[in-house]
């Protein structure tokens, strides 16, 4: 199976102060309601922005329109050139309301071609679920892991999943916490989409780089969970081990050093593409990686690499 890869800024304040306590069955069941509501708002913003991207591709023509960057790459619809401006534009989308998206998108069209905007209409094929179903989609996995933690605290070994099957509470919590956490946080601060074996720890292994990248295992994403449940085994990864997994992690303090390492080793990392006869593809993946790191740096976030958070072929994009 191939890999649908993504590069994610991660708001560690939300991890440590909001989401992990919820997963640990602390506080109330409605403690994440405000974040769920924000995820619903952003889903509608994302849908409208992507519609503008698809409409622009139709008007512009595929020749010269980089759909792998503008639609199935960057979040929302962003055509700016430099990473800092890309990151700032993503933040503007994240903070916008639905009625502000059209002006934002038209501004991105103008960066491609100032004369093009009057010919573009958003491609509104497809529909979003209503707000209730969107909210349910964002929270059901969080609720399931919270139920698992509550069961463990009560001395129960199993819970029932959404299909009514009885499953191990401990395995549900420890085996899914990383993925569920990043999947949810990506609805609040999105990542970049790529495909194939082009995540940074993989490229670093294949390339003759100057020093190792400042990436570590992703145990920090568990927050207080290992302390709250010390009898459980909490596996962590330093790279992506399989599909539907979270890989290497960089703390907020390591984002600038990671960007510096990336810049210093760009030629060697890009040369990995020679092994796959696809050097330009790796070059674009590294561009997306640096843009994601620029957003992490702008927002004071951490960074992780992941697989199958987004699956464009199944309609889940950023």
PDB file of C-alpha atoms in Angstrom:
ATOM      1  CA  UNK A   1       0.000   0.000   0.000  1.00  0.00           C
ATOM      2  CA  UNK A   2       1.216   3.526  -0.765  1.00  0.00           C
ATOM      3  CA  UNK A   3       1.556   6.291   1.756  1.00  0.00           C
ATOM      4  CA  UNK A   4      -0.582   9.441   1.962  1.00  0.00           C
ATOM      5  CA  UNK A   5       1.875  11.594   3.864  1.00  0.00           C
ATOM      6  CA  UNK A   6       1.325  14.864   5.693  1.00  0.00           C
ATOM      7  CA  UNK A   7       3.466  17.416   7.501  1.00  0.00           C
ATOM      8  CA  UNK A   8       1.832  18.936  10.596  1.00  0.00           C
ATOM      9  CA  UNK A   9       2.336  21.918  12.865  1.00  0.00           C
ATOM     10  CA  UNK A  10       1.108  20.818  16.306  1.00  0.00           C
ATOM     11  CA  UNK A  11      -0.223  23.174  18.966  1.00  0.00           C
ATOM     12  CA  UNK A  12       1.338  21.627  22.073  1.00  0.00           C
ATOM     13  CA  UNK A  13      -0.576  23.934  24.408  1.00  0.00           C
ATOM     14  CA  UNK A  14      -3.803  22.363  23.178  1.00  0.00           C
ATOM     15  CA  UNK A  15      -2.238  18.917  23.462  1.00  0.00           C
ATOM     16  CA  UNK A  16      -1.148  19.365  27.065  1.00  0.00           C
ATOM     17  CA  UNK A  17      -3.900  21.618  28.445  1.00  0.00           C
ATOM     18  CA  UNK A  18      -7.020  20.546  26.560  1.00  0.00           C
ATOM     19  CA  UNK A  19      -6.981  17.360  24.476  1.00  0.00           C
ATOM     20  CA  UNK A  20      -4.840  15.028  26.609  1.00  0.00           C
ATOM     21  CA  UNK A  21      -6.804  15.796  29.823  1.00  0.00           C
ATOM     22  CA  UNK A  22      -9.989  15.036  27.881  1.00  0.00           C
ATOM     23  CA  UNK A  23      -8.572  11.733  26.614  1.00  0.00           C
ATOM     24  CA  UNK A  24      -7.464  10.925  30.161  1.00  0.00           C
ATOM     25  CA  UNK A  25     -11.112  11.186  31.308  1.00  0.00           C
ATOM     26  CA  UNK A  26     -10.491  14.335  33.317  1.00  0.00           C
ATOM     27  CA  UNK A  27     -12.985  17.202  33.461  1.00  0.00           C
ATOM     28  CA  UNK A  28     -16.378  17.135  31.768  1.00  0.00           C
ATOM     29  CA  UNK A  29     -17.637  15.498  28.606  1.00  0.00           C
ATOM     30  CA  UNK A  30     -18.296  18.926  27.072  1.00  0.00           C
ATOM     31  CA  UNK A  31     -14.807  20.331  27.719  1.00  0.00           C
ATOM     32  CA  UNK A  32     -13.858  20.273  24.029  1.00  0.00           C
ATOM     33  CA  UNK A  33     -17.132  21.683  22.702  1.00  0.00           C
ATOM     34  CA  UNK A  34     -15.541  25.019  21.777  1.00  0.00           C
ATOM     35  CA  UNK A  35     -12.751  23.285  19.844  1.00  0.00           C
ATOM     36  CA  UNK A  36     -15.268  21.033  18.097  1.00  0.00           C
ATOM     37  CA  UNK A  37     -17.250  24.114  17.063  1.00  0.00           C
ATOM     38  CA  UNK A  38     -14.069  25.712  15.726  1.00  0.00           C
ATOM     39  CA  UNK A  39     -13.283  22.551  13.746  1.00  0.00           C
ATOM     40  CA  UNK A  40     -16.768  22.715  12.195  1.00  0.00           C
ATOM     41  CA  UNK A  41     -16.239  26.374  11.231  1.00  0.00           C
ATOM     42  CA  UNK A  42     -12.891  25.582   9.659  1.00  0.00           C
ATOM     43  CA  UNK A  43     -14.312  22.600   7.759  1.00  0.00           C
ATOM     44  CA  UNK A  44     -16.718  24.946   6.008  1.00  0.00           C
ATOM     45  CA  UNK A  45     -13.949  27.463   5.332  1.00  0.00           C
ATOM     46  CA  UNK A  46     -11.767  24.657   3.932  1.00  0.00           C
ATOM     47  CA  UNK A  47     -14.543  23.349   1.687  1.00  0.00           C
ATOM     48  CA  UNK A  48     -15.183  26.793   0.208  1.00  0.00           C
ATOM     49  CA  UNK A  49     -11.468  27.542  -0.251  1.00  0.00           C
ATOM     50  CA  UNK A  50     -10.903  24.211  -1.986  1.00  0.00           C
ATOM     51  CA  UNK A  51     -13.865  24.944  -4.262  1.00  0.00           C
ATOM     52  CA  UNK A  52     -12.099  28.134  -5.355  1.00  0.00           C
ATOM     53  CA  UNK A  53      -8.933  26.143  -5.982  1.00  0.00           C
ATOM     54  CA  UNK A  54     -10.752  23.633  -8.178  1.00  0.00           C
ATOM     55  CA  UNK A  55     -12.540  26.436 -10.017  1.00  0.00           C
ATOM     56  CA  UNK A  56      -9.250  28.208 -10.622  1.00  0.00           C
ATOM     57  CA  UNK A  57      -7.691  25.044 -12.021  1.00  0.00           C
ATOM     58  CA  UNK A  58     -10.559  24.777 -14.526  1.00  0.00           C
ATOM     59  CA  UNK A  59     -10.243  28.414 -15.605  1.00  0.00           C
ATOM     60  CA  UNK A  60      -6.441  28.480 -15.632  1.00  0.00           C
ATOM     61  CA  UNK A  61      -6.008  25.108 -17.281  1.00  0.00           C
ATOM     62  CA  UNK A  62      -3.863  22.296 -15.960  1.00  0.00           C
ATOM     63  CA  UNK A  63      -0.863  23.525 -17.929  1.00  0.00           C
ATOM     64  CA  UNK A  64       1.066  25.763 -15.584  1.00  0.00           C
ATOM     65  CA  UNK A  65      -1.317  25.285 -12.639  1.00  0.00           C
ATOM     66  CA  UNK A  66       0.472  23.343  -9.914  1.00  0.00           C
ATOM     67  CA  UNK A  67      -2.436  21.313  -8.528  1.00  0.00           C
ATOM     68  CA  UNK A  68      -0.026  19.202  -6.485  1.00  0.00           C
ATOM     69  CA  UNK A  69       0.858  22.326  -4.540  1.00  0.00           C
ATOM     70  CA  UNK A  70      -2.219  24.561  -4.701  1.00  0.00           C
ATOM     71  CA  UNK A  71      -4.940  21.914  -4.189  1.00  0.00           C
ATOM     72  CA  UNK A  72      -3.435  18.583  -3.065  1.00  0.00           C
ATOM     73  CA  UNK A  73      -0.551  20.086  -1.157  1.00  0.00           C
ATOM     74  CA  UNK A  74      -1.028  23.281   0.822  1.00  0.00           C
ATOM     75  CA  UNK A  75      -4.035  23.754   3.110  1.00  0.00           C
ATOM     76  CA  UNK A  76      -7.025  25.741   1.867  1.00  0.00           C
ATOM     77  CA  UNK A  77      -6.117  27.546  -1.396  1.00  0.00           C
ATOM     78  CA  UNK A  78      -2.805  29.415  -1.281  1.00  0.00           C
ATOM     79  CA  UNK A  79      -0.702  30.493  -4.284  1.00  0.00           C
ATOM     80  CA  UNK A  80       1.900  32.714  -2.586  1.00  0.00           C
ATOM     81  CA  UNK A  81       5.551  32.034  -3.351  1.00  0.00           C
ATOM     82  CA  UNK A  82       7.610  32.364  -0.175  1.00  0.00           C
ATOM     83  CA  UNK A  83       7.075  30.150   2.903  1.00  0.00           C
ATOM     84  CA  UNK A  84       6.498  33.057   5.300  1.00  0.00           C
ATOM     85  CA  UNK A  85       3.645  34.469   3.195  1.00  0.00           C
ATOM     86  CA  UNK A  86       2.195  30.992   2.698  1.00  0.00           C
ATOM     87  CA  UNK A  87       2.156  30.478   6.472  1.00  0.00           C
ATOM     88  CA  UNK A  88       0.589  33.885   7.123  1.00  0.00           C
ATOM     89  CA  UNK A  89      -2.135  33.177   4.541  1.00  0.00           C
ATOM     90  CA  UNK A  90      -2.958  29.812   6.106  1.00  0.00           C
ATOM     91  CA  UNK A  91      -3.387  31.548   9.468  1.00  0.00           C
ATOM     92  CA  UNK A  92      -5.745  34.066   7.844  1.00  0.00           C
ATOM     93  CA  UNK A  93      -7.874  31.208   6.517  1.00  0.00           C
ATOM     94  CA  UNK A  94      -7.817  29.479   9.900  1.00  0.00           C
ATOM     95  CA  UNK A  95      -9.082  32.658  11.569  1.00  0.00           C
ATOM     96  CA  UNK A  96     -11.674  33.542   8.931  1.00  0.00           C
ATOM     97  CA  UNK A  97     -15.416  33.035   8.784  1.00  0.00           C
ATOM     98  CA  UNK A  98     -17.162  31.549   5.785  1.00  0.00           C
ATOM     99  CA  UNK A  99     -18.248  34.929   4.398  1.00  0.00           C
ATOM    100  CA  UNK A 100     -14.600  36.068   4.314  1.00  0.00           C
ATOM    101  CA  UNK A 101     -13.252  33.166   2.267  1.00  0.00           C
ATOM    102  CA  UNK A 102     -14.204  34.461  -1.183  1.00  0.00           C
ATOM    103  CA  UNK A 103     -12.121  37.616  -0.827  1.00  0.00           C
ATOM    104  CA  UNK A 104      -9.176  35.623   0.491  1.00  0.00           C
ATOM    105  CA  UNK A 105      -9.382  33.188  -2.419  1.00  0.00           C
ATOM    106  CA  UNK A 106      -9.732  35.935  -5.024  1.00  0.00           C
ATOM    107  CA  UNK A 107      -6.557  37.468  -3.652  1.00  0.00           C
ATOM    108  CA  UNK A 108      -4.777  34.162  -4.233  1.00  0.00           C
ATOM    109  CA  UNK A 109      -6.110  33.983  -7.792  1.00  0.00           C
ATOM    110  CA  UNK A 110      -4.758  37.478  -8.437  1.00  0.00           C
ATOM    111  CA  UNK A 111      -1.288  36.330  -7.417  1.00  0.00           C
ATOM    112  CA  UNK A 112      -1.450  33.798 -10.260  1.00  0.00           C
ATOM    113  CA  UNK A 113      -2.955  36.174 -12.807  1.00  0.00           C
ATOM    114  CA  UNK A 114      -4.561  39.543 -11.983  1.00  0.00           C
ATOM    115  CA  UNK A 115      -6.928  39.177 -14.956  1.00  0.00           C
ATOM    116  CA  UNK A 116      -8.154  35.702 -14.068  1.00  0.00           C
ATOM    117  CA  UNK A 117     -10.457  36.308 -11.099  1.00  0.00           C
ATOM    118  CA  UNK A 118     -13.384  37.523 -13.186  1.00  0.00           C
ATOM    119  CA  UNK A 119     -13.423  34.196 -15.046  1.00  0.00           C
ATOM    120  CA  UNK A 120     -13.319  31.923 -11.995  1.00  0.00           C
ATOM    121  CA  UNK A 121     -16.281  30.432 -10.196  1.00  0.00           C
ATOM    122  CA  UNK A 122     -15.883  28.107  -7.203  1.00  0.00           C
ATOM    123  CA  UNK A 123     -16.461  24.480  -8.122  1.00  0.00           C
ATOM    124  CA  UNK A 124     -19.147  23.470  -5.642  1.00  0.00           C
ATOM    125  CA  UNK A 125     -19.496  19.829  -6.665  1.00  0.00           C
ATOM    126  CA  UNK A 126     -20.147  17.758  -3.583  1.00  0.00           C
ATOM    127  CA  UNK A 127     -21.651  18.809  -0.281  1.00  0.00           C
ATOM    128  CA  UNK A 128     -20.608  18.971   3.341  1.00  0.00           C
ATOM    129  CA  UNK A 129     -22.612  17.258   6.087  1.00  0.00           C
ATOM    130  CA  UNK A 130     -24.612  19.553   8.338  1.00  0.00           C
ATOM    131  CA  UNK A 131     -22.985  21.032  11.433  1.00  0.00           C
ATOM    132  CA  UNK A 132     -24.273  18.291  13.730  1.00  0.00           C
ATOM    133  CA  UNK A 133     -22.787  15.505  11.599  1.00  0.00           C
ATOM    134  CA  UNK A 134     -19.538  17.409  11.141  1.00  0.00           C
ATOM    135  CA  UNK A 135     -19.242  17.804  14.904  1.00  0.00           C
ATOM    136  CA  UNK A 136     -20.005  14.117  15.432  1.00  0.00           C
ATOM    137  CA  UNK A 137     -17.297  13.202  12.942  1.00  0.00           C
ATOM    138  CA  UNK A 138     -14.724  15.301  14.768  1.00  0.00           C
ATOM    139  CA  UNK A 139     -15.484  14.004  18.229  1.00  0.00           C
ATOM    140  CA  UNK A 140     -16.491  10.329  18.119  1.00  0.00           C
ATOM    141  CA  UNK A 141     -12.920   9.001  18.269  1.00  0.00           C
ATOM    142  CA  UNK A 142     -12.067  11.403  21.078  1.00  0.00           C
ATOM    143  CA  UNK A 143     -15.139  10.231  22.984  1.00  0.00           C
ATOM    144  CA  UNK A 144     -14.238   6.576  22.415  1.00  0.00           C
ATOM    145  CA  UNK A 145     -10.721   7.009  23.820  1.00  0.00           C
ATOM    146  CA  UNK A 146     -12.105   9.019  26.729  1.00  0.00           C
ATOM    147  CA  UNK A 147     -14.471   6.136  27.442  1.00  0.00           C
ATOM    148  CA  UNK A 148     -11.506   3.747  27.324  1.00  0.00           C
ATOM    149  CA  UNK A 149      -9.607   5.851  29.871  1.00  0.00           C
ATOM    150  CA  UNK A 150     -12.674   6.029  32.096  1.00  0.00           C
ATOM    151  CA  UNK A 151     -13.054   2.255  31.931  1.00  0.00           C
ATOM    152  CA  UNK A 152      -9.419   1.721  32.903  1.00  0.00           C
ATOM    153  CA  UNK A 153      -9.838   4.057  35.885  1.00  0.00           C
ATOM    154  CA  UNK A 154     -12.880   2.036  36.947  1.00  0.00           C
ATOM    155  CA  UNK A 155     -11.015  -1.267  36.636  1.00  0.00           C
ATOM    156  CA  UNK A 156     -12.847  -2.458  33.513  1.00  0.00           C
ATOM    157  CA  UNK A 157     -10.755  -4.073  30.788  1.00  0.00           C
ATOM    158  CA  UNK A 158     -13.046  -3.666  27.784  1.00  0.00           C
ATOM    159  CA  UNK A 159     -15.339  -1.156  26.099  1.00  0.00           C
ATOM    160  CA  UNK A 160     -17.647  -1.377  23.103  1.00  0.00           C
ATOM    161  CA  UNK A 161     -16.648   0.366  19.904  1.00  0.00           C
ATOM    162  CA  UNK A 162     -18.978   2.106  17.478  1.00  0.00           C
ATOM    163  CA  UNK A 163     -19.963  -1.201  15.916  1.00  0.00           C
ATOM    164  CA  UNK A 164     -20.893  -2.652  19.284  1.00  0.00           C
ATOM    165  CA  UNK A 165     -17.893  -4.985  19.391  1.00  0.00           C
ATOM    166  CA  UNK A 166     -16.088  -5.489  22.673  1.00  0.00           C
ATOM    167  CA  UNK A 167     -12.475  -4.273  22.506  1.00  0.00           C
ATOM    168  CA  UNK A 168      -9.578  -3.846  24.909  1.00  0.00           C
ATOM    169  CA  UNK A 169      -9.787  -0.487  26.659  1.00  0.00           C
ATOM    170  CA  UNK A 170      -6.012  -0.317  27.136  1.00  0.00           C
ATOM    171  CA  UNK A 171      -5.230  -1.155  23.498  1.00  0.00           C
ATOM    172  CA  UNK A 172      -7.811   1.330  22.259  1.00  0.00           C
ATOM    173  CA  UNK A 173      -6.235   4.127  24.287  1.00  0.00           C
ATOM    174  CA  UNK A 174      -2.522   3.438  23.844  1.00  0.00           C
ATOM    175  CA  UNK A 175      -2.738   2.259  20.240  1.00  0.00           C
ATOM    176  CA  UNK A 176      -4.780   5.191  18.940  1.00  0.00           C
ATOM    177  CA  UNK A 177      -3.988   8.228  21.086  1.00  0.00           C
ATOM    178  CA  UNK A 178      -1.297   9.598  18.758  1.00  0.00           C
ATOM    179  CA  UNK A 179      -3.323   9.276  15.580  1.00  0.00           C
ATOM    180  CA  UNK A 180      -6.602  10.535  17.040  1.00  0.00           C
ATOM    181  CA  UNK A 181      -4.809  13.494  18.606  1.00  0.00           C
ATOM    182  CA  UNK A 182      -3.116  14.617  15.377  1.00  0.00           C
ATOM    183  CA  UNK A 183      -6.204  13.956  13.281  1.00  0.00           C
ATOM    184  CA  UNK A 184      -8.237  16.242  15.528  1.00  0.00           C
ATOM    185  CA  UNK A 185      -5.606  18.968  15.842  1.00  0.00           C
ATOM    186  CA  UNK A 186      -5.267  19.017  12.052  1.00  0.00           C
ATOM    187  CA  UNK A 187      -8.867  20.244  11.916  1.00  0.00           C
ATOM    188  CA  UNK A 188      -7.739  23.314  13.894  1.00  0.00           C
ATOM    189  CA  UNK A 189      -4.272  23.900  12.391  1.00  0.00           C
ATOM    190  CA  UNK A 190      -3.873  22.005   9.111  1.00  0.00           C
ATOM    191  CA  UNK A 191      -0.949  20.143   7.605  1.00  0.00           C
ATOM    192  CA  UNK A 192       0.469  19.746   4.121  1.00  0.00           C
ATOM    193  CA  UNK A 193      -0.330  16.751   1.876  1.00  0.00           C
ATOM    194  CA  UNK A 194       2.225  14.618   0.023  1.00  0.00           C
ATOM    195  CA  UNK A 195       2.402  11.051  -1.226  1.00  0.00           C
ATOM    196  CA  UNK A 196       5.109   8.403  -1.109  1.00  0.00           C
ATOM    197  CA  UNK A 197       8.201   7.764   0.990  1.00  0.00           C
ATOM    198  CA  UNK A 198       9.159  11.417   1.322  1.00  0.00           C
ATOM    199  CA  UNK A 199       8.739  12.105   5.018  1.00  0.00           C
ATOM    200  CA  UNK A 200      11.790  13.808   6.568  1.00  0.00           C
ATOM    201  CA  UNK A 201      13.070  10.957   8.742  1.00  0.00           C
ATOM    202  CA  UNK A 202      12.871   8.600   5.759  1.00  0.00           C
ATOM    203  CA  UNK A 203      14.731  11.016   3.473  1.00  0.00           C
ATOM    204  CA  UNK A 204      17.350  11.648   6.158  1.00  0.00           C
ATOM    205  CA  UNK A 205      17.979   7.906   6.384  1.00  0.00           C
ATOM    206  CA  UNK A 206      18.483   7.678   2.627  1.00  0.00           C
ATOM    207  CA  UNK A 207      20.608  10.801   2.163  1.00  0.00           C
ATOM    208  CA  UNK A 208      24.206  11.602   3.086  1.00  0.00           C
ATOM    209  CA  UNK A 209      23.338  14.618   5.209  1.00  0.00           C
ATOM    210  CA  UNK A 210      25.420  16.885   7.379  1.00  0.00           C
ATOM    211  CA  UNK A 211      24.343  15.766  10.834  1.00  0.00           C
ATOM    212  CA  UNK A 212      21.012  14.305  11.842  1.00  0.00           C
ATOM    213  CA  UNK A 213      17.768  16.283  11.726  1.00  0.00           C
ATOM    214  CA  UNK A 214      16.578  17.646  15.090  1.00  0.00           C
ATOM    215  CA  UNK A 215      13.683  15.177  15.191  1.00  0.00           C
ATOM    216  CA  UNK A 216      12.942  12.744  17.997  1.00  0.00           C
ATOM    217  CA  UNK A 217      10.438  10.075  18.892  1.00  0.00           C
ATOM    218  CA  UNK A 218       6.890  11.314  19.328  1.00  0.00           C
ATOM    219  CA  UNK A 219       6.398  10.390  22.986  1.00  0.00           C
ATOM    220  CA  UNK A 220       5.870  14.082  23.843  1.00  0.00           C
ATOM    221  CA  UNK A 221       2.463  13.857  22.158  1.00  0.00           C
ATOM    222  CA  UNK A 222       1.201  11.609  24.951  1.00  0.00           C
ATOM    223  CA  UNK A 223       1.497  14.485  27.417  1.00  0.00           C
ATOM    224  CA  UNK A 224       0.522  13.292  30.899  1.00  0.00           C
ATOM    225  CA  UNK A 225      -1.092  10.022  29.749  1.00  0.00           C
ATOM    226  CA  UNK A 226       1.884   7.762  30.649  1.00  0.00           C
ATOM    227  CA  UNK A 227       1.997   9.351  34.113  1.00  0.00           C
ATOM    228  CA  UNK A 228      -1.754   8.998  34.592  1.00  0.00           C
ATOM    229  CA  UNK A 229      -1.736   5.368  33.410  1.00  0.00           C
ATOM    230  CA  UNK A 230       1.736   4.079  34.356  1.00  0.00           C
ATOM    231  CA  UNK A 231       0.799   0.413  34.107  1.00  0.00           C
ATOM    232  CA  UNK A 232       0.131   0.698  30.359  1.00  0.00           C
ATOM    233  CA  UNK A 233       2.702   0.397  27.583  1.00  0.00           C
ATOM    234  CA  UNK A 234       2.952   3.640  25.585  1.00  0.00           C
ATOM    235  CA  UNK A 235       4.754   2.934  22.289  1.00  0.00           C
ATOM    236  CA  UNK A 236       6.306   5.849  20.410  1.00  0.00           C
ATOM    237  CA  UNK A 237       7.963   6.163  16.999  1.00  0.00           C
ATOM    238  CA  UNK A 238      10.854   8.232  15.651  1.00  0.00           C
ATOM    239  CA  UNK A 239       9.747   7.676  12.053  1.00  0.00           C
ATOM    240  CA  UNK A 240       6.590   6.544  10.257  1.00  0.00           C
ATOM    241  CA  UNK A 241       6.488   2.749  10.731  1.00  0.00           C
ATOM    242  CA  UNK A 242       3.369   1.928   8.720  1.00  0.00           C
ATOM    243  CA  UNK A 243       0.205   3.348   7.233  1.00  0.00           C
ATOM    244  CA  UNK A 244      -2.114   5.197   9.620  1.00  0.00           C
ATOM    245  CA  UNK A 245       0.721   6.179  11.925  1.00  0.00           C
ATOM    246  CA  UNK A 246       2.471   9.218  13.389  1.00  0.00           C
ATOM    247  CA  UNK A 247       6.224   9.560  12.924  1.00  0.00           C
ATOM    248  CA  UNK A 248       9.079  11.850  13.939  1.00  0.00           C
ATOM    249  CA  UNK A 249       8.517  14.869  16.169  1.00  0.00           C
ATOM    250  CA  UNK A 250      10.230  18.235  16.568  1.00  0.00           C
ATOM    251  CA  UNK A 251       9.564  20.367  19.646  1.00  0.00           C
ATOM    252  CA  UNK A 252       8.745  24.053  19.125  1.00  0.00           C
ATOM    253  CA  UNK A 253      12.313  24.953  20.111  1.00  0.00           C
ATOM    254  CA  UNK A 254      13.635  22.714  17.329  1.00  0.00           C
ATOM    255  CA  UNK A 255      11.586  24.126  14.461  1.00  0.00           C
ATOM    256  CA  UNK A 256      14.108  26.797  13.462  1.00  0.00           C
ATOM    257  CA  UNK A 257      17.056  24.349  13.782  1.00  0.00           C
ATOM    258  CA  UNK A 258      15.098  21.855  11.650  1.00  0.00           C
ATOM    259  CA  UNK A 259      14.520  24.472   8.943  1.00  0.00           C
ATOM    260  CA  UNK A 260      18.219  25.337   9.061  1.00  0.00           C
ATOM    261  CA  UNK A 261      19.167  21.648   8.759  1.00  0.00           C
ATOM    262  CA  UNK A 262      16.743  21.281   5.847  1.00  0.00           C
ATOM    263  CA  UNK A 263      18.204  24.280   4.017  1.00  0.00           C
ATOM    264  CA  UNK A 264      21.778  23.135   4.616  1.00  0.00           C
ATOM    265  CA  UNK A 265      21.082  19.616   3.304  1.00  0.00           C
ATOM    266  CA  UNK A 266      18.626  20.442   0.540  1.00  0.00           C
ATOM    267  CA  UNK A 267      20.815  19.188  -2.328  1.00  0.00           C
ATOM    268  CA  UNK A 268      21.617  15.897  -0.607  1.00  0.00           C
ATOM    269  CA  UNK A 269      17.995  15.320   0.366  1.00  0.00           C
ATOM    270  CA  UNK A 270      16.763  16.146  -3.127  1.00  0.00           C
ATOM    271  CA  UNK A 271      19.328  13.741  -4.580  1.00  0.00           C
ATOM    272  CA  UNK A 272      17.427  10.892  -2.922  1.00  0.00           C
ATOM    273  CA  UNK A 273      15.020  11.361  -5.814  1.00  0.00           C
ATOM    274  CA  UNK A 274      17.707  10.001  -8.127  1.00  0.00           C
ATOM    275  CA  UNK A 275      17.147   6.611  -6.487  1.00  0.00           C
ATOM    276  CA  UNK A 276      13.495   6.757  -7.515  1.00  0.00           C
ATOM    277  CA  UNK A 277      14.094   8.567 -10.823  1.00  0.00           C
ATOM    278  CA  UNK A 278      11.968  11.425  -9.522  1.00  0.00           C
ATOM    279  CA  UNK A 279      14.173  14.229  -8.228  1.00  0.00           C
ATOM    280  CA  UNK A 280      11.610  17.027  -8.942  1.00  0.00           C
ATOM    281  CA  UNK A 281       9.000  15.153  -6.891  1.00  0.00           C
ATOM    282  CA  UNK A 282      11.261  15.053  -3.835  1.00  0.00           C
ATOM    283  CA  UNK A 283      12.115  18.718  -4.338  1.00  0.00           C
ATOM    284  CA  UNK A 284       8.433  19.659  -4.174  1.00  0.00           C
ATOM    285  CA  UNK A 285       7.939  17.499  -1.074  1.00  0.00           C
ATOM    286  CA  UNK A 286      10.772  19.374   0.648  1.00  0.00           C
ATOM    287  CA  UNK A 287       9.196  22.680  -0.341  1.00  0.00           C
ATOM    288  CA  UNK A 288       5.943  21.584   1.314  1.00  0.00           C
ATOM    289  CA  UNK A 289       7.864  20.443   4.380  1.00  0.00           C
ATOM    290  CA  UNK A 290       9.545  23.829   4.751  1.00  0.00           C
ATOM    291  CA  UNK A 291       6.211  25.626   4.373  1.00  0.00           C
ATOM    292  CA  UNK A 292       4.687  23.467   7.102  1.00  0.00           C
ATOM    293  CA  UNK A 293       7.686  24.250   9.308  1.00  0.00           C
ATOM    294  CA  UNK A 294       7.239  27.962   8.526  1.00  0.00           C
ATOM    295  CA  UNK A 295       3.675  27.716   9.849  1.00  0.00           C
ATOM    296  CA  UNK A 296       4.932  25.871  12.934  1.00  0.00           C
ATOM    297  CA  UNK A 297       7.525  28.591  13.495  1.00  0.00           C
ATOM    298  CA  UNK A 298       4.975  31.379  12.998  1.00  0.00           C
ATOM    299  CA  UNK A 299       2.512  29.849  15.468  1.00  0.00           C
ATOM    300  CA  UNK A 300       5.022  28.558  18.038  1.00  0.00           C
ATOM    301  CA  UNK A 301       3.999  24.982  17.286  1.00  0.00           C
ATOM    302  CA  UNK A 302       5.748  21.627  17.258  1.00  0.00           C
ATOM    303  CA  UNK A 303       5.938  19.429  14.149  1.00  0.00           C
ATOM    304  CA  UNK A 304       5.160  15.812  13.273  1.00  0.00           C
ATOM    305  CA  UNK A 305       5.171  13.713  10.122  1.00  0.00           C
ATOM    306  CA  UNK A 306       2.171  11.434   9.617  1.00  0.00           C
ATOM    307  CA  UNK A 307       0.552   8.918   7.282  1.00  0.00           C
ATOM    308  CA  UNK A 308      -3.131   8.769   6.288  1.00  0.00           C
ATOM    309  CA  UNK A 309      -4.350  11.746   8.280  1.00  0.00           C
ATOM    310  CA  UNK A 310      -5.483  12.954   4.864  1.00  0.00           C
ATOM    311  CA  UNK A 311      -6.489  10.555   2.092  1.00  0.00           C
ATOM    312  CA  UNK A 312      -7.315  12.661  -0.998  1.00  0.00           C
ATOM    313  CA  UNK A 313      -8.581   9.629  -2.908  1.00  0.00           C
ATOM    314  CA  UNK A 314     -11.247   9.203  -0.240  1.00  0.00           C
ATOM    315  CA  UNK A 315     -12.103  12.893  -0.088  1.00  0.00           C
ATOM    316  CA  UNK A 316     -10.243  13.821   3.122  1.00  0.00           C
ATOM    317  CA  UNK A 317      -7.986  16.770   2.331  1.00  0.00           C
ATOM    318  CA  UNK A 318      -6.619  19.813   4.066  1.00  0.00           C
TER     319      UNK A 318
END
